[in-house]
Amino acid sequence: MIGKLNHVAIVVPDLAAAAMLYKTTLGGQVTEPVDLPDQGVTTVFVELPNTKIELLHPLGEGSPVQKFLDNNPSGGMHHVCYEVEDIHAAIAHLESEGARVLGDGKPSIGAHGLPVVFLHPKDFCGTLVELEEVKAA
Ligand code: CO
């Protein structure tokens, strides 16, 4: 069911410093920051040849990553995102396997304008998992 690794997300306390670290120290290809008010985050993507790194910073009140940053002041790995071809079929399969989809269990629109859901970390080895629907080209 799961396909490519779409991205690994890292929450960072200083987005400009993290973007510079990935650009200068690691020599990566880094995008401009994008605010996603609906998701309560600002993102910078690092484009790698085979996947992406998503640098995340809280945006506004009640950001879902603020608590993570409070618990991990120097930042840390937040989630991994796998691609699926049909997110509704994936949700139905996961629920039949007893896995929990976070929120109302319905897809929302994620950082790439595509439908996403998040899965309960306790059901996946302590790792928050994002699924993103990416149609086969
Ligand atoms: Co993500």
Coordinates of C-alpha atoms and ligand atoms in Angstrom, one line a residue:
M1 CA 0.0 0.0 0.0
I2 CA 2.7 2.6 1.0
G3 CA 4.8 3.8 -1.9
K4 CA 7.7 6.3 -1.9
L5 CA 9.0 8.2 1.1
N6 CA 7.7 11.7 0.3
H7 CA 9.5 13.5 3.1
V8 CA 10.8 13.4 6.6
A9 CA 9.7 16.4 8.7
I10 CA 11.9 18.1 11.4
V11 CA 10.6 20.7 13.8
V12 CA 13.1 23.5 14.2
P13 CA 13.2 26.4 16.7
D14 CA 14.7 28.9 14.1
L15 CA 13.5 28.3 10.6
A16 CA 15.9 30.8 8.9
A17 CA 18.9 29.3 10.8
A18 CA 17.8 25.7 9.9
A19 CA 17.3 26.7 6.2
M20 CA 20.8 28.2 6.2
L21 CA 22.3 25.1 7.9
Y22 CA 20.8 22.8 5.2
K23 CA 21.8 25.2 2.4
T24 CA 25.3 26.2 3.5
T25 CA 26.6 23.5 5.8
L26 CA 25.0 20.5 4.1
G27 CA 24.9 22.1 0.6
G28 CA 21.3 21.3 0.0
Q29 CA 18.7 22.8 -2.3
V30 CA 16.3 24.8 -0.1
T31 CA 13.0 26.5 -0.9
E32 CA 11.7 29.8 0.4
P33 CA 9.5 29.6 3.5
V34 CA 5.8 29.0 3.0
D35 CA 3.1 29.9 5.6
L36 CA 0.3 27.3 6.0
P37 CA -2.1 29.1 8.4
D38 CA -4.6 26.2 8.2
Q39 CA -2.0 23.8 9.4
G40 CA -0.4 26.2 11.9
V41 CA 3.1 25.8 10.4
T42 CA 5.6 27.6 8.3
T43 CA 7.6 25.1 6.1
V44 CA 10.8 25.1 4.2
F45 CA 11.6 22.1 1.9
V46 CA 15.0 20.7 1.3
E47 CA 14.9 19.0 -2.1
L48 CA 17.0 15.8 -2.2
P49 CA 17.5 13.6 -5.3
N50 CA 15.3 10.9 -3.9
T51 CA 13.0 12.6 -1.3
K52 CA 12.5 15.8 0.7
I53 CA 13.2 17.1 4.2
E54 CA 10.4 19.3 5.5
L55 CA 11.6 21.9 8.1
L56 CA 8.6 22.9 10.3
H57 CA 8.2 25.9 12.6
P58 CA 5.0 26.9 14.5
L59 CA 2.8 29.6 13.0
G60 CA 0.2 31.4 15.1
E61 CA -1.6 30.4 18.3
G62 CA -2.3 26.7 19.0
S63 CA 0.1 25.4 16.4
P64 CA 0.2 21.6 16.4
V65 CA 4.0 21.6 16.5
Q66 CA 4.3 24.1 19.4
K67 CA 4.0 21.4 22.1
F68 CA 6.6 19.3 20.3
L69 CA 9.0 22.3 20.3
D70 CA 8.3 22.9 24.0
N71 CA 9.2 19.3 24.7
N72 CA 12.2 19.4 22.3
P73 CA 13.6 22.9 22.5
S74 CA 16.4 22.3 20.0
G75 CA 14.0 20.6 17.6
G76 CA 13.7 17.0 16.4
M77 CA 12.3 14.6 13.9
H78 CA 8.5 15.0 13.8
H79 CA 7.0 12.7 11.2
V80 CA 7.6 10.6 8.1
C81 CA 5.4 10.9 5.0
Y82 CA 4.7 8.0 2.7
E83 CA 2.9 8.2 -0.6
V84 CA -0.3 6.3 -1.3
E85 CA -2.3 6.2 -4.5
D86 CA -5.7 6.2 -3.0
I87 CA -6.0 7.8 0.4
H88 CA -9.6 6.7 1.0
A89 CA -8.7 3.1 0.3
A90 CA -5.7 3.5 2.6
I91 CA -7.9 4.8 5.4
A92 CA -10.4 2.0 5.0
H93 CA -7.5 -0.6 5.1
L94 CA -5.9 1.0 8.2
E95 CA -9.1 1.1 10.1
S96 CA -9.8 -2.5 9.3
E97 CA -6.3 -3.3 10.7
G98 CA -7.2 -1.4 13.9
A99 CA -4.9 1.6 13.3
R100 CA -6.1 5.0 14.3
V101 CA -6.3 8.0 11.9
L102 CA -5.9 11.3 13.8
G103 CA -8.5 14.1 13.8
D104 CA -11.9 13.4 12.2
G105 CA -10.4 10.5 10.2
K106 CA -10.9 12.4 6.9
P107 CA -8.1 13.7 4.7
S108 CA -7.2 17.4 4.8
I109 CA -5.1 19.3 2.3
G110 CA -1.4 19.2 3.1
A111 CA 1.7 21.2 2.3
H112 CA 1.7 20.2 -1.4
G113 CA -2.0 20.9 -2.0
L114 CA -2.7 17.1 -1.9
P115 CA -4.9 15.1 0.5
V116 CA -3.1 13.9 3.7
V117 CA -3.9 12.1 6.9
F118 CA -1.9 11.5 10.0
L119 CA -1.7 8.2 11.9
H120 CA -1.4 7.7 15.6
P121 CA 2.2 7.3 16.6
K122 CA 1.4 4.7 19.2
D123 CA 0.2 2.4 16.4
F124 CA 3.4 2.9 14.4
C125 CA 6.4 2.2 16.6
G126 CA 6.3 5.6 18.2
T127 CA 6.5 7.5 15.0
L128 CA 3.9 10.0 13.7
V129 CA 3.1 8.9 10.1
E130 CA 1.6 11.1 7.4
L131 CA 0.1 9.6 4.3
E132 CA -0.2 11.8 1.2
E133 CA -2.2 10.8 -1.9
V134 CA 0.0 11.1 -4.9
K135 CA -1.5 9.8 -8.1
A136 CA 0.7 7.6 -10.3
A137 CA 2.0 9.7 -13.2
Ligands
CO1 CO 4.6 16.4 6.4

